[in-house]
Short mmCIF file of C-alpha atoms and ligand atoms in Angstrom, two decimals:
data_model
loop_
_atom_site.label_atom_id
_atom_site.label_comp_id
_atom_site.label_asym_id
_atom_site.label_seq_id
_atom_site.Cartn_x
_atom_site.Cartn_y
_atom_site.Cartn_z
CA UNK A 1 78.34 -17.18 -116.80
CA UNK A 2 79.70 -17.04 -113.27
CA UNK A 3 80.80 -19.72 -110.85
CA UNK A 4 81.81 -20.14 -107.19
CA UNK A 5 85.51 -20.23 -106.40
CA UNK A 6 86.09 -23.60 -104.73
CA UNK A 7 88.69 -26.39 -105.02
CA UNK A 8 86.65 -28.16 -107.75
CA UNK A 9 86.10 -25.15 -109.98
CA UNK A 10 89.71 -24.06 -109.55
CA UNK A 11 90.97 -27.53 -110.43
CA UNK A 12 88.56 -27.67 -113.38
CA UNK A 13 89.79 -24.38 -114.82
CA UNK A 14 93.44 -25.35 -114.20
CA UNK A 15 92.78 -28.56 -116.18
CA UNK A 16 92.39 -26.51 -119.36
CA UNK A 17 96.08 -25.39 -119.35
CA UNK A 18 97.75 -27.99 -117.15
CA UNK A 19 99.18 -29.91 -120.11
CA UNK A 20 100.94 -26.82 -121.50
CA UNK A 21 102.20 -25.86 -118.04
CA UNK A 22 103.59 -29.35 -117.44
CA UNK A 23 105.53 -29.10 -120.68
CA UNK A 24 106.95 -25.66 -119.85
CA UNK A 25 107.81 -26.83 -116.33
CA UNK A 26 109.70 -29.86 -117.63
CA UNK A 27 111.63 -27.72 -120.10
CA UNK A 28 112.58 -25.19 -117.45
CA UNK A 29 113.51 -28.06 -115.12
CA UNK A 30 116.04 -29.30 -117.73
CA UNK A 31 117.51 -25.80 -118.20
CA UNK A 32 117.90 -25.31 -114.46
CA UNK A 33 119.37 -28.79 -113.99
CA UNK A 34 122.15 -27.82 -116.46
CA UNK A 35 122.90 -24.93 -114.09
CA UNK A 36 122.95 -27.24 -111.10
CA UNK A 37 119.58 -26.09 -109.77
CA UNK A 38 116.86 -28.58 -108.79
CA UNK A 39 113.53 -27.16 -109.93
CA UNK A 40 111.63 -29.10 -107.27
CA UNK A 41 113.58 -27.36 -104.52
CA UNK A 42 112.62 -23.94 -105.96
CA UNK A 43 108.98 -24.95 -106.35
CA UNK A 44 108.95 -26.04 -102.74
CA UNK A 45 110.30 -22.61 -101.67
CA UNK A 46 107.67 -20.87 -103.83
CA UNK A 47 104.94 -22.90 -102.13
CA UNK A 48 106.25 -21.96 -98.69
CA UNK A 49 106.34 -18.20 -99.30
CA UNK A 50 103.79 -16.06 -97.42
CA UNK A 51 102.92 -12.39 -97.67
CA UNK A 52 100.15 -10.76 -95.67
CA UNK A 53 97.40 -8.70 -97.26
CA UNK A 54 96.27 -5.37 -95.77
CA UNK A 55 92.61 -5.14 -94.88
CA UNK A 56 92.64 -1.56 -96.22
CA UNK A 57 93.98 -2.73 -99.57
CA UNK A 58 90.83 -4.47 -100.79
CA UNK A 59 88.87 -1.21 -101.02
CA UNK A 60 89.55 1.18 -103.90
CA UNK A 61 92.13 3.81 -102.87
CA UNK A 62 92.32 7.41 -103.88
CA UNK A 63 94.57 10.39 -104.15
CA UNK A 64 94.24 13.62 -102.23
CA UNK A 65 92.29 14.86 -105.29
CA UNK A 66 89.68 12.16 -105.71
CA UNK A 67 88.62 8.63 -105.11
CA UNK A 68 86.73 6.75 -107.81
CA UNK A 69 84.93 3.86 -106.08
CA UNK A 70 84.80 0.53 -107.86
CA UNK A 71 81.83 -1.82 -108.05
CA UNK A 72 81.21 -4.31 -105.23
CA UNK A 73 83.54 -2.69 -102.72
CA UNK A 74 83.59 -4.41 -99.32
CA UNK A 75 81.58 -2.41 -96.78
CA UNK A 76 82.94 -3.88 -93.57
CA UNK A 77 85.75 -6.05 -92.24
CA UNK A 78 83.83 -9.27 -92.86
CA UNK A 79 83.36 -8.44 -96.55
CA UNK A 80 87.03 -7.41 -96.68
CA UNK A 81 87.94 -10.85 -95.39
CA UNK A 82 85.77 -12.41 -98.07
CA UNK A 83 87.87 -10.63 -100.69
CA UNK A 84 91.09 -11.58 -98.90
CA UNK A 85 89.85 -15.17 -99.00
CA UNK A 86 89.57 -15.01 -102.83
CA UNK A 87 93.13 -13.66 -103.05
CA UNK A 88 94.38 -16.53 -100.92
CA UNK A 89 92.31 -19.20 -102.61
CA UNK A 90 93.81 -18.30 -105.99
CA UNK A 91 97.39 -17.51 -105.02
CA UNK A 92 97.75 -19.78 -101.96
CA UNK A 93 100.35 -17.34 -100.56
CA UNK A 94 98.34 -14.85 -98.50
CA UNK A 95 96.54 -16.36 -95.46
CA UNK A 96 97.68 -13.54 -93.16
CA UNK A 97 95.68 -10.30 -92.88
CA UNK A 98 96.91 -7.00 -91.45
CA UNK A 99 94.30 -4.86 -89.75
CA UNK A 100 94.10 -1.04 -89.52
CA UNK A 101 92.42 0.24 -86.40
CA UNK A 102 89.93 1.91 -86.08
CA UNK A 103 89.09 1.45 -89.79
CA UNK A 104 88.51 -2.25 -89.22
CA UNK A 105 87.85 -2.44 -85.52
CA UNK A 106 85.53 -5.40 -84.92
CA UNK A 107 82.71 -5.20 -82.44
CA UNK A 108 83.34 -8.82 -81.53
CA UNK A 109 87.00 -9.91 -81.78
CA UNK A 110 86.14 -13.56 -81.27
CA UNK A 111 83.64 -13.55 -84.15
CA UNK A 112 86.18 -11.95 -86.48
CA UNK A 113 88.90 -14.40 -85.44
CA UNK A 114 86.69 -17.43 -86.18
CA UNK A 115 85.32 -15.91 -89.40
CA UNK A 116 88.96 -15.71 -90.56
CA UNK A 117 89.88 -19.17 -89.27
CA UNK A 118 86.88 -20.77 -91.06
CA UNK A 119 88.46 -19.57 -94.28
CA UNK A 120 92.02 -20.62 -93.41
CA UNK A 121 92.96 -16.98 -92.76
CA UNK A 122 94.48 -15.34 -89.64
CA UNK A 123 95.18 -11.84 -88.34
CA UNK A 124 98.86 -11.18 -88.70
CA UNK A 125 99.72 -7.62 -87.68
CA UNK A 126 97.89 -4.66 -86.14
CA UNK A 127 98.28 -1.09 -87.44
CA UNK A 128 97.38 2.01 -85.41
CA UNK A 129 96.03 5.21 -86.86
CA UNK A 130 96.93 8.50 -85.22
CA UNK A 131 97.18 10.38 -88.50
CA UNK A 132 93.47 11.15 -88.69
CA UNK A 133 90.88 12.37 -86.23
CA UNK A 134 88.00 10.00 -85.56
CA UNK A 135 84.45 11.07 -84.77
CA UNK A 136 84.06 11.90 -81.11
CA UNK A 137 87.78 11.97 -80.43
CA UNK A 138 88.74 14.29 -77.56
CA UNK A 139 92.05 15.72 -78.86
CA UNK A 140 92.99 16.46 -82.45
CA UNK A 141 96.06 15.07 -84.21
CA UNK A 142 96.32 18.07 -86.50
CA UNK A 143 99.70 19.00 -84.99
CA UNK A 144 100.93 15.51 -84.14
CA UNK A 145 100.11 12.50 -82.07
CA UNK A 146 102.86 10.61 -80.28
CA UNK A 147 105.15 13.69 -80.48
CA UNK A 148 102.51 16.37 -79.90
CA UNK A 149 103.59 19.28 -77.73
CA UNK A 150 100.69 18.61 -75.32
CA UNK A 151 100.89 15.61 -73.01
CA UNK A 152 97.14 14.95 -73.20
CA UNK A 153 97.31 14.39 -76.98
CA UNK A 154 100.35 12.15 -76.61
CA UNK A 155 98.56 10.12 -73.95
CA UNK A 156 95.54 9.69 -76.14
CA UNK A 157 97.76 8.43 -79.01
CA UNK A 158 99.59 6.07 -76.66
CA UNK A 159 96.26 4.74 -75.37
CA UNK A 160 95.08 4.06 -78.90
CA UNK A 161 98.21 2.02 -79.62
CA UNK A 162 97.81 0.06 -76.38
CA UNK A 163 94.18 -0.66 -77.36
CA UNK A 164 95.45 -1.98 -80.74
CA UNK A 165 97.84 -4.32 -79.01
CA UNK A 166 95.15 -5.57 -76.62
CA UNK A 167 92.77 -6.19 -79.52
CA UNK A 168 95.61 -7.87 -81.45
CA UNK A 169 96.15 -10.29 -78.60
CA UNK A 170 92.47 -11.26 -78.72
CA UNK A 171 92.68 -11.71 -82.48
CA UNK A 172 95.76 -13.87 -82.37
CA UNK A 173 98.00 -11.29 -84.04
CA UNK A 174 101.75 -11.34 -83.40
CA UNK A 175 102.90 -7.82 -84.06
CA UNK A 176 101.90 -4.20 -83.91
CA UNK A 177 103.05 -1.64 -86.47
CA UNK A 178 103.42 2.05 -85.62
CA UNK A 179 103.57 4.60 -88.34
CA UNK A 180 103.13 8.21 -87.31
CA UNK A 181 102.42 11.07 -89.66
CA UNK A 182 103.94 13.45 -87.13
CA UNK A 183 106.23 16.07 -88.58
CA UNK A 184 106.27 19.62 -89.87
CA UNK A 185 105.24 21.40 -93.00
CA UNK A 186 107.63 24.30 -92.43
CA UNK A 187 111.20 24.66 -91.25
CA UNK A 188 111.20 25.67 -87.63
CA UNK A 189 107.76 24.25 -87.00
CA UNK A 190 109.08 21.69 -84.54
CA UNK A 191 112.21 21.34 -82.44
CA UNK A 192 114.10 18.52 -84.08
CA UNK A 193 115.63 16.92 -81.00
CA UNK A 194 112.78 17.51 -78.59
CA UNK A 195 110.24 15.86 -80.90
CA UNK A 196 112.32 12.71 -81.03
CA UNK A 197 112.59 12.72 -77.23
CA UNK A 198 108.82 12.94 -76.98
CA UNK A 199 108.43 10.16 -79.58
CA UNK A 200 110.67 7.84 -77.62
CA UNK A 201 108.90 8.68 -74.39
CA UNK A 202 105.51 7.74 -75.95
CA UNK A 203 106.91 4.60 -77.61
CA UNK A 204 108.36 3.40 -74.32
CA UNK A 205 104.82 3.44 -72.87
CA UNK A 206 103.53 1.49 -75.88
CA UNK A 207 106.44 -0.97 -75.65
CA UNK A 208 105.52 -1.66 -72.01
CA UNK A 209 102.08 -2.92 -73.10
CA UNK A 210 103.60 -5.62 -75.36
CA UNK A 211 103.00 -9.19 -74.24
CA UNK A 212 106.11 -11.43 -74.46
CA UNK A 213 105.21 -13.00 -77.80
CA UNK A 214 104.41 -9.67 -79.41
CA UNK A 215 106.80 -7.51 -81.47
CA UNK A 216 106.46 -3.85 -82.29
CA UNK A 217 107.45 -2.54 -85.71
CA UNK A 218 108.41 1.05 -86.41
CA UNK A 219 107.81 2.36 -89.90
CA UNK A 220 109.87 5.31 -91.13
CA UNK A 221 108.84 7.63 -93.95
CA UNK A 222 110.71 10.67 -95.30
CA UNK A 223 107.78 12.94 -95.87
CA UNK A 224 103.96 13.06 -96.15
CA UNK A 225 101.53 14.07 -94.78
CA UNK A 226 104.13 16.46 -93.34
CA UNK A 227 105.92 17.97 -96.32
CA UNK A 228 109.00 19.54 -94.75
CA UNK A 229 109.99 16.50 -92.70
CA UNK A 230 108.54 13.73 -90.65
CA UNK A 231 109.90 12.82 -87.22
CA UNK A 232 110.79 9.22 -88.02
CA UNK A 233 112.20 10.17 -91.40
CA UNK A 234 114.62 7.37 -92.24
CA UNK A 235 116.00 3.98 -91.26
CA UNK A 236 118.78 5.50 -89.19
CA UNK A 237 116.29 7.19 -86.87
CA UNK A 238 114.18 4.09 -86.86
CA UNK A 239 117.15 1.90 -85.98
CA UNK A 240 118.17 4.26 -83.14
CA UNK A 241 114.63 4.06 -81.73
CA UNK A 242 114.27 0.30 -81.89
CA UNK A 243 117.69 -0.06 -80.23
CA UNK A 244 116.57 2.27 -77.45
CA UNK A 245 113.26 0.46 -77.00
CA UNK A 246 114.48 -3.12 -76.63
CA UNK A 247 114.52 -6.61 -78.04
CA UNK A 248 110.89 -6.66 -79.11
CA UNK A 249 111.24 -3.56 -81.31
CA UNK A 250 112.21 -3.76 -85.01
CA UNK A 251 112.48 -1.49 -88.02
CA UNK A 252 109.94 -2.02 -90.79
CA UNK A 253 110.79 -1.12 -94.40
CA UNK A 254 107.97 0.24 -96.53
CA UNK A 255 109.41 0.39 -100.04
CA UNK A 256 107.60 3.60 -100.93
CA UNK A 257 108.91 5.51 -97.91
CA UNK A 258 112.25 6.41 -99.42
CA UNK A 259 113.42 9.09 -101.83
CA UNK A 260 113.67 7.92 -105.45
CA UNK A 261 116.98 6.16 -106.15
CA UNK A 262 117.68 5.28 -102.54
CA UNK A 263 119.46 1.93 -102.37
CA UNK A 264 116.83 0.07 -100.38
CA UNK A 265 118.55 -3.33 -100.62
CA UNK A 266 121.48 -1.85 -98.73
CA UNK A 267 119.18 -0.67 -95.97
CA UNK A 268 117.66 -4.14 -95.82
CA UNK A 269 121.06 -5.84 -95.61
CA UNK A 270 122.18 -3.49 -92.83
CA UNK A 271 119.05 -4.07 -90.78
CA UNK A 272 119.50 -7.84 -91.20
CA UNK A 273 123.09 -7.54 -90.02
CA UNK A 274 122.08 -5.48 -87.01
CA UNK A 275 119.33 -7.98 -86.11
CA UNK A 276 116.63 -5.33 -86.40
CA UNK A 277 114.74 -6.01 -89.65
CA UNK A 278 111.02 -6.22 -88.79
CA UNK A 279 109.87 -6.94 -92.30
CA UNK A 280 108.23 -5.12 -95.19
CA UNK A 281 105.39 -3.21 -96.54
CA UNK A 282 105.81 -4.09 -100.22
CA UNK A 283 104.62 -1.72 -102.96
CA UNK A 284 106.33 0.18 -105.75
CA UNK A 285 106.80 3.82 -106.62
CA UNK A 286 108.11 6.20 -109.17
CA UNK A 287 108.14 9.43 -107.24
CA UNK A 288 107.18 9.04 -103.57
CA UNK A 289 104.86 6.96 -101.50
CA UNK A 290 102.84 6.13 -104.63
CA UNK A 291 101.68 2.77 -103.28
CA UNK A 292 101.71 1.26 -106.74
CA UNK A 293 101.58 -2.48 -107.23
CA UNK A 294 104.67 -4.43 -106.07
CA UNK A 295 107.10 -5.03 -108.90
CA UNK A 296 105.30 -2.75 -111.34
CA UNK A 297 107.99 -0.05 -111.63
CA UNK A 298 111.28 -1.44 -110.30
CA UNK A 299 111.25 -5.26 -110.48
CA UNK A 300 115.05 -5.44 -110.40
CA UNK A 301 115.10 -3.56 -107.12
CA UNK A 302 112.56 -6.04 -105.71
CA UNK A 303 114.79 -8.89 -106.83
CA UNK A 304 117.84 -7.31 -105.25
CA UNK A 305 115.94 -6.94 -101.96
CA UNK A 306 114.95 -10.55 -102.06
CA UNK A 307 118.51 -11.47 -102.94
CA UNK A 308 119.53 -10.06 -99.54
CA UNK A 309 116.66 -11.83 -97.79
CA UNK A 310 117.35 -15.20 -99.34
CA UNK A 311 121.05 -14.84 -98.65
CA UNK A 312 120.22 -14.33 -94.96
CA UNK A 313 117.74 -17.21 -95.02
CA UNK A 314 120.33 -19.59 -96.53
CA UNK A 315 123.03 -18.47 -94.09
CA UNK A 316 120.52 -18.84 -91.22
CA UNK A 317 121.38 -15.38 -89.83
CA UNK A 318 120.49 -15.32 -86.13
CA UNK A 319 117.11 -13.79 -85.37
CA UNK A 320 116.19 -13.38 -89.05
CA UNK A 321 112.42 -13.67 -89.17
CA UNK A 322 110.94 -10.94 -91.37
CA UNK A 323 107.20 -10.30 -91.61
CA UNK A 324 106.07 -9.69 -95.15
CA UNK A 325 103.06 -7.58 -96.06
CA UNK A 326 101.71 -5.72 -99.05
CA UNK A 327 100.83 -2.05 -98.47
CA UNK A 328 99.34 -0.56 -101.60
CA UNK A 329 96.58 1.79 -102.74
CA UNK A 330 94.62 0.58 -105.75
CA UNK A 331 93.19 3.60 -107.44
CA UNK A 332 92.64 2.45 -111.04
CA UNK A 333 92.62 -1.38 -110.81
CA UNK A 334 90.45 -4.01 -109.19
CA UNK A 335 92.12 -4.34 -105.77
CA UNK A 336 91.79 -8.13 -105.78
CA UNK A 337 93.63 -8.34 -109.11
CA UNK A 338 96.35 -5.97 -107.95
CA UNK A 339 96.90 -7.81 -104.66
CA UNK A 340 97.06 -11.20 -106.36
CA UNK A 341 99.49 -9.92 -108.98
CA UNK A 342 101.62 -8.28 -106.27
CA UNK A 343 101.72 -11.42 -104.13
CA UNK A 344 102.86 -13.30 -107.25
CA UNK A 345 105.60 -10.72 -107.88
CA UNK A 346 106.90 -11.28 -104.35
CA UNK A 347 107.03 -15.04 -104.91
CA UNK A 348 108.70 -14.42 -108.26
CA UNK A 349 111.52 -12.35 -106.74
CA UNK A 350 111.86 -14.91 -103.91
CA UNK A 351 112.14 -17.83 -106.33
CA UNK A 352 114.59 -15.98 -108.58
CA UNK A 353 116.74 -15.10 -105.58
CA UNK A 354 116.88 -18.83 -104.76
CA UNK A 355 118.22 -19.52 -108.25
CA UNK A 356 121.27 -17.26 -107.74
CA UNK A 357 124.45 -19.29 -107.93
CA UNK A 358 125.78 -18.12 -104.54
CA UNK A 359 128.99 -20.13 -104.65
CA UNK A 360 129.94 -18.58 -107.97
CA UNK A 361 128.88 -15.09 -106.81
CA UNK A 362 131.05 -15.41 -103.74
CA UNK A 363 134.02 -16.42 -105.84
CA UNK A 364 133.58 -13.49 -108.24
CA UNK A 365 133.30 -11.17 -105.22
CA UNK A 366 136.56 -12.54 -103.80
CA UNK A 367 138.32 -12.10 -107.14
CA UNK A 368 136.85 -8.60 -107.60
CA UNK A 369 135.22 -9.70 -110.86
CA UNK A 370 132.47 -7.10 -110.98
CA UNK A 371 131.30 -8.07 -114.46
CA UNK A 372 130.73 -11.72 -113.63
CA UNK A 373 129.24 -10.92 -110.22
CA UNK A 374 126.60 -8.77 -111.87
CA UNK A 375 126.05 -11.38 -114.57
CA UNK A 376 125.43 -14.02 -111.90
CA UNK A 377 122.69 -11.94 -110.37
CA UNK A 378 121.26 -11.00 -113.76
CA UNK A 379 121.15 -14.63 -114.87
CA UNK A 380 118.79 -15.40 -112.02
CA UNK A 381 116.77 -12.25 -112.47
CA UNK A 382 116.23 -12.87 -116.19
CA UNK A 383 115.14 -16.49 -115.67
CA UNK A 384 111.44 -16.81 -116.47
CA UNK A 385 110.22 -18.62 -113.39
CA UNK A 386 106.55 -18.37 -114.36
CA UNK A 387 106.14 -22.19 -114.78
CA UNK A 388 107.52 -22.65 -111.25
CA UNK A 389 105.10 -20.09 -109.78
CA UNK A 390 102.12 -21.53 -111.65
CA UNK A 391 102.99 -25.10 -110.70
CA UNK A 392 103.48 -24.09 -107.04
CA UNK A 393 100.02 -22.51 -107.03
CA UNK A 394 98.44 -25.47 -108.80
CA UNK A 395 99.96 -28.00 -106.39
CA UNK A 396 98.74 -25.91 -103.42
CA UNK A 397 95.19 -25.84 -104.80
CA UNK A 398 95.44 -22.32 -106.25
CA UNK A 399 95.05 -21.02 -109.78
CA UNK A 400 97.47 -21.48 -112.65
CA UNK A 401 96.26 -18.05 -113.86
CA UNK A 402 94.84 -16.18 -110.82
CA UNK A 403 93.60 -13.06 -112.65
CA UNK A 404 92.13 -15.04 -115.60
CA UNK A 405 90.30 -17.41 -113.31
CA UNK A 406 89.09 -14.57 -111.07
CA UNK A 407 87.68 -12.75 -114.08
CA UNK A 408 86.07 -15.88 -115.45
CA UNK A 409 84.38 -16.55 -112.08
CA UNK A 410 82.46 -13.30 -112.24
CA UNK A 411 83.23 -12.66 -108.54
CA UNK A 412 83.29 -8.84 -108.90
CA UNK A 413 79.94 -8.79 -110.71
CA UNK A 414 78.30 -10.89 -108.00
CA UNK A 415 79.86 -8.71 -105.32
CA UNK A 416 78.47 -5.61 -106.99
CA UNK A 417 74.96 -7.11 -106.72
CA UNK A 418 75.42 -8.15 -103.08
CA UNK A 419 77.15 -4.93 -102.04
CA UNK A 420 75.39 -1.89 -103.43
CA UNK A 421 77.58 1.21 -103.80
CA UNK A 422 77.97 3.24 -100.60
CA UNK A 423 78.46 6.44 -102.61
CA UNK A 424 81.67 7.19 -100.76
CA UNK A 425 83.58 9.19 -103.33
CA UNK A 426 85.71 11.98 -101.94
CA UNK A 427 89.43 11.74 -101.57
CA UNK A 428 91.83 10.04 -99.23
CA UNK A 429 94.39 7.30 -98.88
CA UNK A 430 91.84 4.47 -98.80
C1 RM4 B 1 101.18 5.17 -94.60
C2 RM4 B 1 102.01 3.92 -94.16
C3 RM4 B 1 101.24 3.06 -93.29
C4 RM4 B 1 99.83 2.80 -93.75
C5 RM4 B 1 99.16 4.10 -94.07
C6 RM4 B 1 97.75 3.89 -94.59
O1 RM4 B 1 101.82 5.84 -95.61
O2 RM4 B 1 102.47 3.30 -95.29
O3 RM4 B 1 101.88 1.78 -93.23
O4 RM4 B 1 99.25 2.22 -92.64
O5 RM4 B 1 99.89 4.81 -95.01
MN1 MN B 2 103.20 1.15 -94.96
MN1 MN B 3 102.91 4.42 -97.08
#
C-alpha cells in the first residue's frame, strides 16, 4: 500500500508514535532541566536549523569503477526537485537547493524558480563545473581550467563561472561556489607559484561579475582528480586567495577534502576568527573524499565542528553567517534516505552543541582542568537528543521517523514506475 506525502498523511503516521515520543521528550526535559538547560530552547534551535541539499545528490552516485543505478532516479532538474521536496517535507530542515551547472542548467530559469517556490524550496548556491568537458565545448579541461597554461582555456572557464553567477541571479541564489580540479598528477607537471598566479588572475575576473548581494566561495581539496597535488590544496591557500579577492570571497570547508586525521574543527575556528568562513559541504570519510553520509564515520568530529559554530553563534562573532550544504555521493543507499539521515545528523550535532555548558567549560579552560573540559564536551555529545529532533520535526510538520515514513509511503516504488530507467550505468562521481 502506498500513499501521498502530504501534511495529513504525515500527521496521521506521526500519530502512531506521538504518545511514546511525548513521554521520552518529557523525561529528557527533566534531565536537561537538572543540568540547567531548557529543552524548549534547544527544540527551537533544532527547528531553526537549515542545511541545503545538492541537486546532484539525489541521483545515485558511483565510483571511478562503476555506477549501479537505483530505481526511479530523477531524470531532470524538475524530478530532482521533487525528490528534494520529499526530503524537506519529512525533515523540515532542507528548503535550500544547490545547483551544479551545466548538469542542472534549466532552459527556463523562471520556470525552475517558481517550480521550487511552489514547493516551499529555493535555489541557494550555484556550483560551476570546469572539471569535465561538455559536448560541443571548444577547449578541453584535460590539463586544467582556471589555471590552464593557455589563456583561451582560462577565459572559457572564467566565462562559464560568470554564466553560473548570472543564472544564479535569475534563480534567486545568493552565492557561487568554485571548486577546480586543476592540479598535477606528477611532480614537476606544473609550476607551483605560476599556477596560483593564474588562478588568482582568473578568479579576479569572476569576482568582478558578482552582484553586491552575491558571495563567492572557494573550495579547497588536497588531491583528486589530480593525484600529486591540486592547486587550491588546503585552507591556507584558500584563505590567502579570498583575502586577495575581497570582502565577498570566503573559504568553504568540504569535510572530505582533508587528509585523514586533520583537525578540521581547528580550521573552522580559525576561519571564523579571520571572518572568512563561507560555510560547509558536509559529508564523511574514512580515507579521502569518500563523500559518505554525514556523521556516519566520525560523529564526534562533526559535533566538535558544530561546537565551534555554536560558540561563534552564541558570541555573535561579527560577520559570522555560514552557508550549510550536504555534498555526498550515494552509491549503495537510496539517496533520499541518505540525505534525510544526513540532514538529521547535522541538526543532532547542532542541538548537542547547544547543550554544552559553556560557562563551566570556560572555567575549566581557565583553570587548565583538561579532564573536566573534555568531560563537559562529552556530556553534551553523549546526550541522546533524538526526542528533541523528532519533536522539532513533528512540530514543523515533518516526520517523527523520516526514513520509516518514507519507506511506508512507497515513494520510491511509484517513482520507479513514473521514471523508467535511463540505463546510464558507467562510472563517475554522480
Ligand atoms: C568535488 C567537490 C565539489 C563538488 C564535486 C562534484 O569533489 O566536492 O564541491 O561539486 O565534487
Ligand atoms: Mn564539495
Ligand atoms: Mn568533494
